[in-house]
mmCIF file of C-alpha atoms in Angstrom:
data_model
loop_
_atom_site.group_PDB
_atom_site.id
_atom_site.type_symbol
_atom_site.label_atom_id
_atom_site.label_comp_id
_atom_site.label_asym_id
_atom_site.label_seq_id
_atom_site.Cartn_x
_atom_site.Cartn_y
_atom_site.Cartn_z
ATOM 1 C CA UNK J 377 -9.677 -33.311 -20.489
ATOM 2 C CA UNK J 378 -10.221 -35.264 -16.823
ATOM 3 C CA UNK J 379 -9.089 -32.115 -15.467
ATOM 4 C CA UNK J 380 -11.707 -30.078 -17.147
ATOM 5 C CA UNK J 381 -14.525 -32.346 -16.510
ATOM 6 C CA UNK J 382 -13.523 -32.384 -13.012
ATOM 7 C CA UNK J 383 -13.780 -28.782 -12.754
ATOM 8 C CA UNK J 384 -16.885 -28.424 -14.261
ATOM 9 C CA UNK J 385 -18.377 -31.099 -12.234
ATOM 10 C CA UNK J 386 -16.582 -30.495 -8.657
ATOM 11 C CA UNK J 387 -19.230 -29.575 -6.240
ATOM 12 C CA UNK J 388 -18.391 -25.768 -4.494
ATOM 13 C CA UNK J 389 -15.875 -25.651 -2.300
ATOM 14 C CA UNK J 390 -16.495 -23.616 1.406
ATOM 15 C CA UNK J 391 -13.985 -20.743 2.251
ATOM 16 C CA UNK J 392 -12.598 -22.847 5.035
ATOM 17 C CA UNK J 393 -11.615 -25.532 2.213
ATOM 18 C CA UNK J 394 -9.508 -23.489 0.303
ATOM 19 C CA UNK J 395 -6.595 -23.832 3.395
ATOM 20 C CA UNK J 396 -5.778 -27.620 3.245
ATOM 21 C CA UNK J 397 -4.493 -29.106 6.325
ATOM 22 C CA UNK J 398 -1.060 -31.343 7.006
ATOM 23 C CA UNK J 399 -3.088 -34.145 8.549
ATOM 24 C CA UNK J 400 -5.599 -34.266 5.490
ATOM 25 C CA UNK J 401 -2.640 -34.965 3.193
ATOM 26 C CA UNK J 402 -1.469 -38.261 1.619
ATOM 27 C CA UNK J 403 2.046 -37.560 2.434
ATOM 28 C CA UNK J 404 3.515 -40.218 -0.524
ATOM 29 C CA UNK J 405 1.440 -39.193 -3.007
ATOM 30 C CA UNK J 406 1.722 -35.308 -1.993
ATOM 31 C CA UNK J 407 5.673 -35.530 -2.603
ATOM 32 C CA UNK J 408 5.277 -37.492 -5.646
ATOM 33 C CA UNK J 409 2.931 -35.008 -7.134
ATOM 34 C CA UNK J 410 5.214 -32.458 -6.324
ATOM 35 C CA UNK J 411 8.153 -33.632 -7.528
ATOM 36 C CA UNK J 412 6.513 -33.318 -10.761
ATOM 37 C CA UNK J 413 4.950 -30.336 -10.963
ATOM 38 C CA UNK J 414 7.425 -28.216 -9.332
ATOM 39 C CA UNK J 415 10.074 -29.632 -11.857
ATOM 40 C CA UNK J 416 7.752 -28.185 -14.704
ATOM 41 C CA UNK J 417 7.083 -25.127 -13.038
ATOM 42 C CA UNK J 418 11.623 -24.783 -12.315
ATOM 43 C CA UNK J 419 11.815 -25.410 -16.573
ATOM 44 C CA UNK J 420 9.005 -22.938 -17.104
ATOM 45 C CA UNK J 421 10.824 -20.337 -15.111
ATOM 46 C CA UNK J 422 14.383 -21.582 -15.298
ATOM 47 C CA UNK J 423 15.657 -18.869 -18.566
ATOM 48 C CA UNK J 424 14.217 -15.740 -16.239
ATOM 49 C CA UNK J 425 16.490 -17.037 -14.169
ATOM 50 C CA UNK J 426 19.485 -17.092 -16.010
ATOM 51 C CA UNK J 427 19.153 -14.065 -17.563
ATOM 52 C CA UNK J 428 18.703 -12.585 -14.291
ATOM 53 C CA UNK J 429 22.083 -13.904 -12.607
ATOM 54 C CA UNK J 430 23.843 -13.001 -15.558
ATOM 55 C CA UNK J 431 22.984 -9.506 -15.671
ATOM 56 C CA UNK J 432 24.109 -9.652 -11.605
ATOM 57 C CA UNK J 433 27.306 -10.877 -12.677
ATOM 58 C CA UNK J 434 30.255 -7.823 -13.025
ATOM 59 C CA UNK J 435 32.452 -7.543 -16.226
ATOM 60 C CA UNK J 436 30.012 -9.514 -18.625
ATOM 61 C CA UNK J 437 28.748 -6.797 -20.136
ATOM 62 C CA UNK J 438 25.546 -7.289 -20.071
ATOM 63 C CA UNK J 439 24.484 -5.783 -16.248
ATOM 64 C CA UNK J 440 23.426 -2.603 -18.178
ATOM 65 C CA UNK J 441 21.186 -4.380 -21.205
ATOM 66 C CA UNK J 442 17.537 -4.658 -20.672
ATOM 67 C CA UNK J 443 16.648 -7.899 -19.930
ATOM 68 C CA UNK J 444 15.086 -8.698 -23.130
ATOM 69 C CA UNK J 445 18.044 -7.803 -24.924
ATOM 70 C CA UNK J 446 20.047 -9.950 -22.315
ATOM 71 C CA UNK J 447 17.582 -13.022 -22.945
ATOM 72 C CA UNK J 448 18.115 -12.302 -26.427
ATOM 73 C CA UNK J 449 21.639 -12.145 -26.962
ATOM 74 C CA UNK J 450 22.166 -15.493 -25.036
ATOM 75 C CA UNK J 451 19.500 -17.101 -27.377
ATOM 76 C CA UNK J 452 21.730 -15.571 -30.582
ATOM 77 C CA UNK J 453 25.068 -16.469 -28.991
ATOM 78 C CA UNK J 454 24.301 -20.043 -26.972
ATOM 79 C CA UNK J 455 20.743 -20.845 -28.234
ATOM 80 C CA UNK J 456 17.677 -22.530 -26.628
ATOM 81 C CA UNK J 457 20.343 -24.549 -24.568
ATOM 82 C CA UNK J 458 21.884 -21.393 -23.258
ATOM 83 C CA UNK J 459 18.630 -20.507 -22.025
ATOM 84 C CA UNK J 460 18.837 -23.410 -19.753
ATOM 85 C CA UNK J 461 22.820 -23.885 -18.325
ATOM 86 C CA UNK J 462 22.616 -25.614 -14.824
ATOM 87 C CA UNK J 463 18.728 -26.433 -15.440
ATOM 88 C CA UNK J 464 19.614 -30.462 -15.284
ATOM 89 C CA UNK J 465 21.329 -29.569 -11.828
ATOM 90 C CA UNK J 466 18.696 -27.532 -10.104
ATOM 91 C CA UNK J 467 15.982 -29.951 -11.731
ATOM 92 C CA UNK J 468 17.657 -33.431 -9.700
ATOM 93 C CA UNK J 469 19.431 -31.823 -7.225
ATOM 94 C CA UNK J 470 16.045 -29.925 -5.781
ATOM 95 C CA UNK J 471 14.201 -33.248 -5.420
ATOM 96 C CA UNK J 472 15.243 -33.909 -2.133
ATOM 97 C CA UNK J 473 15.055 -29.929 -0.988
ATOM 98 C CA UNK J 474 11.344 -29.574 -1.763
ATOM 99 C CA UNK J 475 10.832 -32.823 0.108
ATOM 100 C CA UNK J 476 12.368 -31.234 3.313
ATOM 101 C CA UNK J 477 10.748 -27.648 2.065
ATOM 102 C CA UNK J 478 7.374 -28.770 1.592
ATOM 103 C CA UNK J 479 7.219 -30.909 4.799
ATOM 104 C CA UNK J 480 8.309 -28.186 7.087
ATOM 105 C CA UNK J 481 6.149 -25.786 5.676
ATOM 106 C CA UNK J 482 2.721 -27.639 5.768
ATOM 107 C CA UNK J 483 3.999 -28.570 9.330
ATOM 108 C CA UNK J 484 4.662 -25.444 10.927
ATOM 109 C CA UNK J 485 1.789 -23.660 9.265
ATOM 110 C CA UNK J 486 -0.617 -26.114 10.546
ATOM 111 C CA UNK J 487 0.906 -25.640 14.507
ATOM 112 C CA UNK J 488 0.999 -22.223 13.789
ATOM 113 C CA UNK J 489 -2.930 -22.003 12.993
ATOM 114 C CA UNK J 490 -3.782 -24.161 15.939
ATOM 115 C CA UNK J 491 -1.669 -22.385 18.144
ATOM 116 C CA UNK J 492 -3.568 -18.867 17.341
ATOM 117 C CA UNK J 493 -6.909 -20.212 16.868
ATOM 118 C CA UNK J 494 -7.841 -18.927 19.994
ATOM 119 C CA UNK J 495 -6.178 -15.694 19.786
ATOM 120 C CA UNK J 496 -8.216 -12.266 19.579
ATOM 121 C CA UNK J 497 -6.752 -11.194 15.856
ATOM 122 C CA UNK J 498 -8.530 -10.336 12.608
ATOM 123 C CA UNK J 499 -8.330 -13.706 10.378
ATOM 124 C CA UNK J 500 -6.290 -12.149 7.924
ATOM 125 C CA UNK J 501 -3.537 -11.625 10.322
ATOM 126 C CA UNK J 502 -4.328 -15.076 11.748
ATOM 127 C CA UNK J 503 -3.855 -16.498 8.520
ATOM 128 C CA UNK J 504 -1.068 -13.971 7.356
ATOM 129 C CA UNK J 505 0.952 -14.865 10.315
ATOM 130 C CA UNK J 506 0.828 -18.757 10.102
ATOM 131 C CA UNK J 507 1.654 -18.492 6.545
ATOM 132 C CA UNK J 508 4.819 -16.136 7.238
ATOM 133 C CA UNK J 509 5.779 -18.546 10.051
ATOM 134 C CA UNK J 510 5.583 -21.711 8.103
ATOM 135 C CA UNK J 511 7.418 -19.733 5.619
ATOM 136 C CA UNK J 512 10.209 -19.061 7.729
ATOM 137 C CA UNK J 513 11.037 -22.254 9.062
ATOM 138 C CA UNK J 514 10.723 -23.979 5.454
ATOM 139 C CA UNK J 515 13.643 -22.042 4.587
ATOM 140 C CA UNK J 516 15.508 -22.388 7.790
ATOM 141 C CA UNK J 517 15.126 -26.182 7.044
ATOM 142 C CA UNK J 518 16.156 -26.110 3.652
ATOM 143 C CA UNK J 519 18.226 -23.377 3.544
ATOM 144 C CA UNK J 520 21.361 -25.809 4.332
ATOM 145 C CA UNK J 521 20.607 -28.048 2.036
ATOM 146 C CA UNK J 522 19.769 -25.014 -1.162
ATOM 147 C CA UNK J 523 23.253 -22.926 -0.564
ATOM 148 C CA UNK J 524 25.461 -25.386 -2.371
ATOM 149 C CA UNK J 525 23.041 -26.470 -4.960
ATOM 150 C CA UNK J 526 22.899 -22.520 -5.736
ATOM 151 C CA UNK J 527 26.339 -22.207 -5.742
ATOM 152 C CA UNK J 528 26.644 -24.994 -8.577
ATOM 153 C CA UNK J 529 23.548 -24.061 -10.462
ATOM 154 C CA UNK J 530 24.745 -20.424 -10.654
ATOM 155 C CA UNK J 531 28.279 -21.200 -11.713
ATOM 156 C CA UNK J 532 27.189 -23.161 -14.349
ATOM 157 C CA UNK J 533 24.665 -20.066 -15.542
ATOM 158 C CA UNK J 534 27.150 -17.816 -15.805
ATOM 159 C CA UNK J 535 29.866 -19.968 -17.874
ATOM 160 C CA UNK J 536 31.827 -18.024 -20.031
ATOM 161 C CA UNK J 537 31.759 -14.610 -18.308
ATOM 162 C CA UNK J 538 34.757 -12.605 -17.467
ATOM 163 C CA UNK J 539 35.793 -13.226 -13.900
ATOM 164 C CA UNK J 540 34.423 -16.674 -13.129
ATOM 165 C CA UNK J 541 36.061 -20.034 -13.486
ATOM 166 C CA UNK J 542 35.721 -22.413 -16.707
ATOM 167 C CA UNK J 543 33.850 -25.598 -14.998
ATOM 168 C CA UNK J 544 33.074 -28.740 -16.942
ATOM 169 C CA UNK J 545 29.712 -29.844 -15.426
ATOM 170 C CA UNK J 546 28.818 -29.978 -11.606
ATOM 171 C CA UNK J 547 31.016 -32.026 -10.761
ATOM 172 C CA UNK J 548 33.854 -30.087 -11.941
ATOM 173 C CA UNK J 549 32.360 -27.207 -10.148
ATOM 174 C CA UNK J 550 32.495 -29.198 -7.274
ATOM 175 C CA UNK J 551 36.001 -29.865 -7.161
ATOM 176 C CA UNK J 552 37.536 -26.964 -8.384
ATOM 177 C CA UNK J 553 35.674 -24.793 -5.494
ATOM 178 C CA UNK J 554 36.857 -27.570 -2.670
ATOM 179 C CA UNK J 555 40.246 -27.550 -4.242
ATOM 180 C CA UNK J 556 40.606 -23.348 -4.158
ATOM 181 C CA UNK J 557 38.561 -22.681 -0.816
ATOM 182 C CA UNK J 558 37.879 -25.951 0.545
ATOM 183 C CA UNK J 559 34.260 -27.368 1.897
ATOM 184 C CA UNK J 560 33.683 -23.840 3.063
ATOM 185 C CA UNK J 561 33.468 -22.542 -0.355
ATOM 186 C CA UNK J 562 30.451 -24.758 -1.191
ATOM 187 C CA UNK J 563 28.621 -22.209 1.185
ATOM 188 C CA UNK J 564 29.690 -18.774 0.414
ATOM 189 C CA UNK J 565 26.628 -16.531 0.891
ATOM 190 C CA UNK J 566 25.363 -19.045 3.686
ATOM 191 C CA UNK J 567 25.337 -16.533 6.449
ATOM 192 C CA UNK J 568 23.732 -13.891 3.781
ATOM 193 C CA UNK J 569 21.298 -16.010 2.575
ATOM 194 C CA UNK J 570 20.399 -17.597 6.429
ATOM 195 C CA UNK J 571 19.522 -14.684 7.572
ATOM 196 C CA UNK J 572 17.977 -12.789 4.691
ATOM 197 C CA UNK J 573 16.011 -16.055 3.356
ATOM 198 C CA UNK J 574 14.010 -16.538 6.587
ATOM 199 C CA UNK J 575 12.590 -13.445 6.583
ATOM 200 C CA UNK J 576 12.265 -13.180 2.936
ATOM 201 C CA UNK J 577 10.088 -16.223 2.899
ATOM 202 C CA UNK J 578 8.265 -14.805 5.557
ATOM 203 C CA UNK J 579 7.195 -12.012 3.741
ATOM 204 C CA UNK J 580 6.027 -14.441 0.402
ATOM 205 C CA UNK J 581 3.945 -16.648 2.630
ATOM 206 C CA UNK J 582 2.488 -13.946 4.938
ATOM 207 C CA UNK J 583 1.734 -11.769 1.854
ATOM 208 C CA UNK J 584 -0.026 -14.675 -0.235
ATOM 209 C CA UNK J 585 -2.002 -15.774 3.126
ATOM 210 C CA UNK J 586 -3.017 -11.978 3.544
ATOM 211 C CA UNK J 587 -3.698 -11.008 0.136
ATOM 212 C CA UNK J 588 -5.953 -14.183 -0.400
ATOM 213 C CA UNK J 589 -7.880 -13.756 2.911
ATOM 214 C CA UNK J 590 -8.249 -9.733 2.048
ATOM 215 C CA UNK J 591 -9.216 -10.835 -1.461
ATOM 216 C CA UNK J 592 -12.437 -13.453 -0.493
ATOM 217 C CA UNK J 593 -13.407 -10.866 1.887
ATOM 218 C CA UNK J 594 -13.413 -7.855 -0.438
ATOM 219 C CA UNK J 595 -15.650 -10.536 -3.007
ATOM 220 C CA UNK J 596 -17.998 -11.547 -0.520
ATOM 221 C CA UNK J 597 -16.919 -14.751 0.541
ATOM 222 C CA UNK J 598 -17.520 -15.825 4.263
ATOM 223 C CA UNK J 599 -17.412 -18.986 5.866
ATOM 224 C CA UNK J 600 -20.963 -18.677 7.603
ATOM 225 C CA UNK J 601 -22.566 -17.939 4.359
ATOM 226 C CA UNK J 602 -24.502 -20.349 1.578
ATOM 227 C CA UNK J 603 -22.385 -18.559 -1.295
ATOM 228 C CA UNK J 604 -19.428 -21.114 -1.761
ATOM 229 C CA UNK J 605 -16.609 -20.036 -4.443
ATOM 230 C CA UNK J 606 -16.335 -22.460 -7.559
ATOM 231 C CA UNK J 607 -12.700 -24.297 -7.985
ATOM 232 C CA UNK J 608 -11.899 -21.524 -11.069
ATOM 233 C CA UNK J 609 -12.478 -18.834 -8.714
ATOM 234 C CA UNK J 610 -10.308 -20.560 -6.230
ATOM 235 C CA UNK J 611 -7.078 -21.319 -8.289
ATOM 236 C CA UNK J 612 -7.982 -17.231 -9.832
ATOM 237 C CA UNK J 613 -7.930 -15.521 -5.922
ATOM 238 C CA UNK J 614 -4.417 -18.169 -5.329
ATOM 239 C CA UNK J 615 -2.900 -16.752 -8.409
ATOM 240 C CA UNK J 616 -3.323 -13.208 -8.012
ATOM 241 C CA UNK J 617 -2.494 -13.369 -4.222
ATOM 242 C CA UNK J 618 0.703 -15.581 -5.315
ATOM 243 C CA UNK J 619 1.589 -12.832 -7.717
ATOM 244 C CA UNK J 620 0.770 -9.799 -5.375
ATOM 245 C CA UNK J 621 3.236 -12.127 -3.292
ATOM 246 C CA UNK J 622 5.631 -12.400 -5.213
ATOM 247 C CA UNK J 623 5.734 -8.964 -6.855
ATOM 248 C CA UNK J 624 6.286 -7.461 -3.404
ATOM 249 C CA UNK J 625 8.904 -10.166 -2.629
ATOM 250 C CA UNK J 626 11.128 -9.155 -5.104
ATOM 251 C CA UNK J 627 11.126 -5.332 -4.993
ATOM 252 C CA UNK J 628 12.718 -5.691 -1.137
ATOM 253 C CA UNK J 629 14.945 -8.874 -1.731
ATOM 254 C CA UNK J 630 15.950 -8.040 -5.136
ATOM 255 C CA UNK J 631 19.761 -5.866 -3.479
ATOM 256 C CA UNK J 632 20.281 -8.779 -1.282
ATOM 257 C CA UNK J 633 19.735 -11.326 -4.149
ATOM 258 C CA UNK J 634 22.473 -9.457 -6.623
ATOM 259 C CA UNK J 635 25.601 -9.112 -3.539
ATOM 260 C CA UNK J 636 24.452 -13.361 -2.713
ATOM 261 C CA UNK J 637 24.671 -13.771 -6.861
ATOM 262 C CA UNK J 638 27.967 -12.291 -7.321
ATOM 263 C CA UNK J 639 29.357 -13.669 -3.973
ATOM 264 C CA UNK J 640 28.897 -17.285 -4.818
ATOM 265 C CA UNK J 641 30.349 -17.265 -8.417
ATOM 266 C CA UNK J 642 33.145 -14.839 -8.884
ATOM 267 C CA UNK J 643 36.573 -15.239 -8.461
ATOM 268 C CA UNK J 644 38.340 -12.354 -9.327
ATOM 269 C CA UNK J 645 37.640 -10.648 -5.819
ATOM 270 C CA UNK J 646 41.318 -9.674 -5.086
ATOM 271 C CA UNK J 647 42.642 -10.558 -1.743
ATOM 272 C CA UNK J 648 41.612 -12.521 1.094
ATOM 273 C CA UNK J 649 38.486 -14.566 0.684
ATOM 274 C CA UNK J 650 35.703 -12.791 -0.601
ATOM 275 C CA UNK J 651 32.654 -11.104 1.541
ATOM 276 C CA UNK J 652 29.513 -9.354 1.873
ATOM 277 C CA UNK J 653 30.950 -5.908 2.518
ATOM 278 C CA UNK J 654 33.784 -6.036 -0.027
ATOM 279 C CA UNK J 655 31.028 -7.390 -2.769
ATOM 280 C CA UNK J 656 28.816 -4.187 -1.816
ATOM 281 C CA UNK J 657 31.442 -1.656 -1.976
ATOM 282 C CA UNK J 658 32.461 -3.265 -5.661
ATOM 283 C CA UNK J 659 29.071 -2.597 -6.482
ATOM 284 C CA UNK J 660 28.645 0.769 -5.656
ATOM 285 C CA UNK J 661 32.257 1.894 -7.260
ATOM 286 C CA UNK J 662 30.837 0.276 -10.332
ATOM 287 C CA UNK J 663 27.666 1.783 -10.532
ATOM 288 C CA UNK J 664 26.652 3.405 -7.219
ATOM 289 C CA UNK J 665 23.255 2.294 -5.835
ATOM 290 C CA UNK J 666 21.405 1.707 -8.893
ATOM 291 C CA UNK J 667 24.003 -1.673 -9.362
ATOM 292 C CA UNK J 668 22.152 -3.626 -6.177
ATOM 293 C CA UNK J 669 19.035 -3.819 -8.620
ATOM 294 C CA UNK J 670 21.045 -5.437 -11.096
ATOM 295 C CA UNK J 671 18.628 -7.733 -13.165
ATOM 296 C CA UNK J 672 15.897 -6.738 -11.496
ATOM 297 C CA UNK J 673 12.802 -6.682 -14.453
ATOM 298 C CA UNK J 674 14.038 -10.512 -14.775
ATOM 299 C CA UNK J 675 13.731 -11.270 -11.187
ATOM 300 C CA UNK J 676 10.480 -9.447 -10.959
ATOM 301 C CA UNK J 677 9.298 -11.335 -13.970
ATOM 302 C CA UNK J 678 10.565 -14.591 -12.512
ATOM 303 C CA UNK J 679 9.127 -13.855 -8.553
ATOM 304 C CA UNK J 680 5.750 -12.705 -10.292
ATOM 305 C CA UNK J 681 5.182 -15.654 -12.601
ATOM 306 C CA UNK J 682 6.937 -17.889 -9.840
ATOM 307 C CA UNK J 683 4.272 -16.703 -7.125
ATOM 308 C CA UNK J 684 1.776 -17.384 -9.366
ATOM 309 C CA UNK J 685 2.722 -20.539 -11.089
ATOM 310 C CA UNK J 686 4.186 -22.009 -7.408
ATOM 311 C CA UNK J 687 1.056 -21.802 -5.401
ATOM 312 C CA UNK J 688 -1.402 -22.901 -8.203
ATOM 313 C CA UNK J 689 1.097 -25.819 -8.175
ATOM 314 C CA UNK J 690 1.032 -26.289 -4.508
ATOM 315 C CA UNK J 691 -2.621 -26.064 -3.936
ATOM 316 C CA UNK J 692 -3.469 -28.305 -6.242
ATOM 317 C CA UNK J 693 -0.794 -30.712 -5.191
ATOM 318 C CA UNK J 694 -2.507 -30.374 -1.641
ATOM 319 C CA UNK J 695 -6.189 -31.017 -3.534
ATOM 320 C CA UNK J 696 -5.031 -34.117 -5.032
ATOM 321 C CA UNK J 697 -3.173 -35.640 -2.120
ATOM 322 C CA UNK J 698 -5.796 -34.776 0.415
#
């Protein structure tokens, strides 16, 4: 109800003020905010996920069920806790990962906007290029830290399936991947997902930034004008640019996601230790082209709701730590 008041209330905001700025920030109370809402957002989202990376997975038979079926069949079989295998994991174990994430990326996109403020560019590619930036080295500076977690969280999603290993809880996952492959194991799919996370983050951030700028514009809104959009319109243009975003995020990434999936939890990959190009040629004997977009109405679901849900999240975190 404070919430609503306030937004009645809440004088209009400029167009400038709807970017906030690292040095505005209370940097305590922006992590502790976040840490909060980005938890909630993870349990909102967290069964798209796990339907998705078990449709990636080969052998389970459910890569060629719709995903409703797939969501549907693990609520019959495993229930409402199905829904949610490795959630506790990814919940604690991200704490410290949006921490690093969130810093790097309010960071770099404020250098980056500086740094071209004096550049002859339209604004939307001003602002569409900080924001891919900032993007880019979030994940570069998180991407270390994310790989194992993923590697747990995804094991533990796809429990049960033919061609992956029976783990007790993380921290049997843990050992049992150190004791078959060593520390190394911990980061299959790091080289995949270092260079294809980067540039996939990129293209979130630079798409949101673009699509919001393009957006105000094609309303109206200018900075040197009296008319001043309201906080609902605000969090309504973030939304739709966040799920523009994230629709378009996961129509490219969505081949690279399935090969990074199926690297990091199977075990049944013959000899030698497994790779990228002996995942992809499994795939396409299995079911030619049309397997790389395994799961893909879940991810879109997930990317969609995530792009929305993530930066109505993060802009408000920014609002109430500024």
């Amino acid at each position: 109800m404070a919430m609503e008041a306030e937004a009645t209330t809440a004088p209009a905001l400029a167009l400038a003020d709807t970017d906030i700025n690292w040095d505005r920030l209370d940097k305590t109370k922006f992590h502790i905010i976040g840490a909060i809402l980005f938890t909630a957002q993870t349990a909102l989202l967290h069964p798209t996920a796990v339907v998705k990376t078990r449709m990636q997975v080969a052998g389970s038979g459910l890569s060629r069920m719709r995903g409703i079926s797939v969501f549907k069949h693990i609520l019959k079989t495993d229930g409402i806790p199905g829904l949610y295998r490795g959630f506790g994991t990814s919940a604690v174990g991200s704490l410290p990962g949006r921490v690093l994430a969130l810093t790097s990326l309010e960071i770099s996109k404020d250098m980056m906007l500086k740094y071209t403020e004096g550049l002859d560019m339209a604004e939307s590619s001003r602002v569409g290029i900080a924001n891919g930036v900032a993007g880019m080295m979030s994940s570069l500076v998180s991407c270390a830290y994310y790989v194992p977690l993923d590697v747990i969280c995804q094991r533990l999603m796809v429990q049960g399936l033919p061609g992956t290993t029976v783990c007790n809880g993380p921290y049997d996952v843990v050992c049992k991947v150190i004791k078959a492959e060593g520390f190394r194991g911990m980061y299959r799919g790091f080289g995949l997902t270092a260079l294809t996370q980067s540039p996939a983050s990129a293209l979130w951030w630079g798409a949101y930034g673009a699509a919001q700028h393009i957006i105000w514009r094609s309303l109206g809104y200018k900075d040197d004008m009296d008319k001043k959009p309201s906080h609902i319109e605000m969090v309504t243009v973030q939304a739709t640019a966040g799920m523009v975003a994230g629709a378009c995020s996961s129509v490219i990434t969505t081949p690279i996601d399935t090969v990074k999936t199926r690297l990091q939890v199977m075990d049944n990959f013959g000899a030698g230790r497994p790779s990228v190009l002996k995942t992809m040629r499994t795939l396409l004997k299995e079911d030619g082209w049309q397997g790389f977009y395994r799961g893909f109405g879940p991810r879109f679901l997930n990317m969609s709701l995530y792009g929305t849900t993530m930066i109505v999240t993060y802009e408000l975190i920014s609002m109430l730590a500024s």
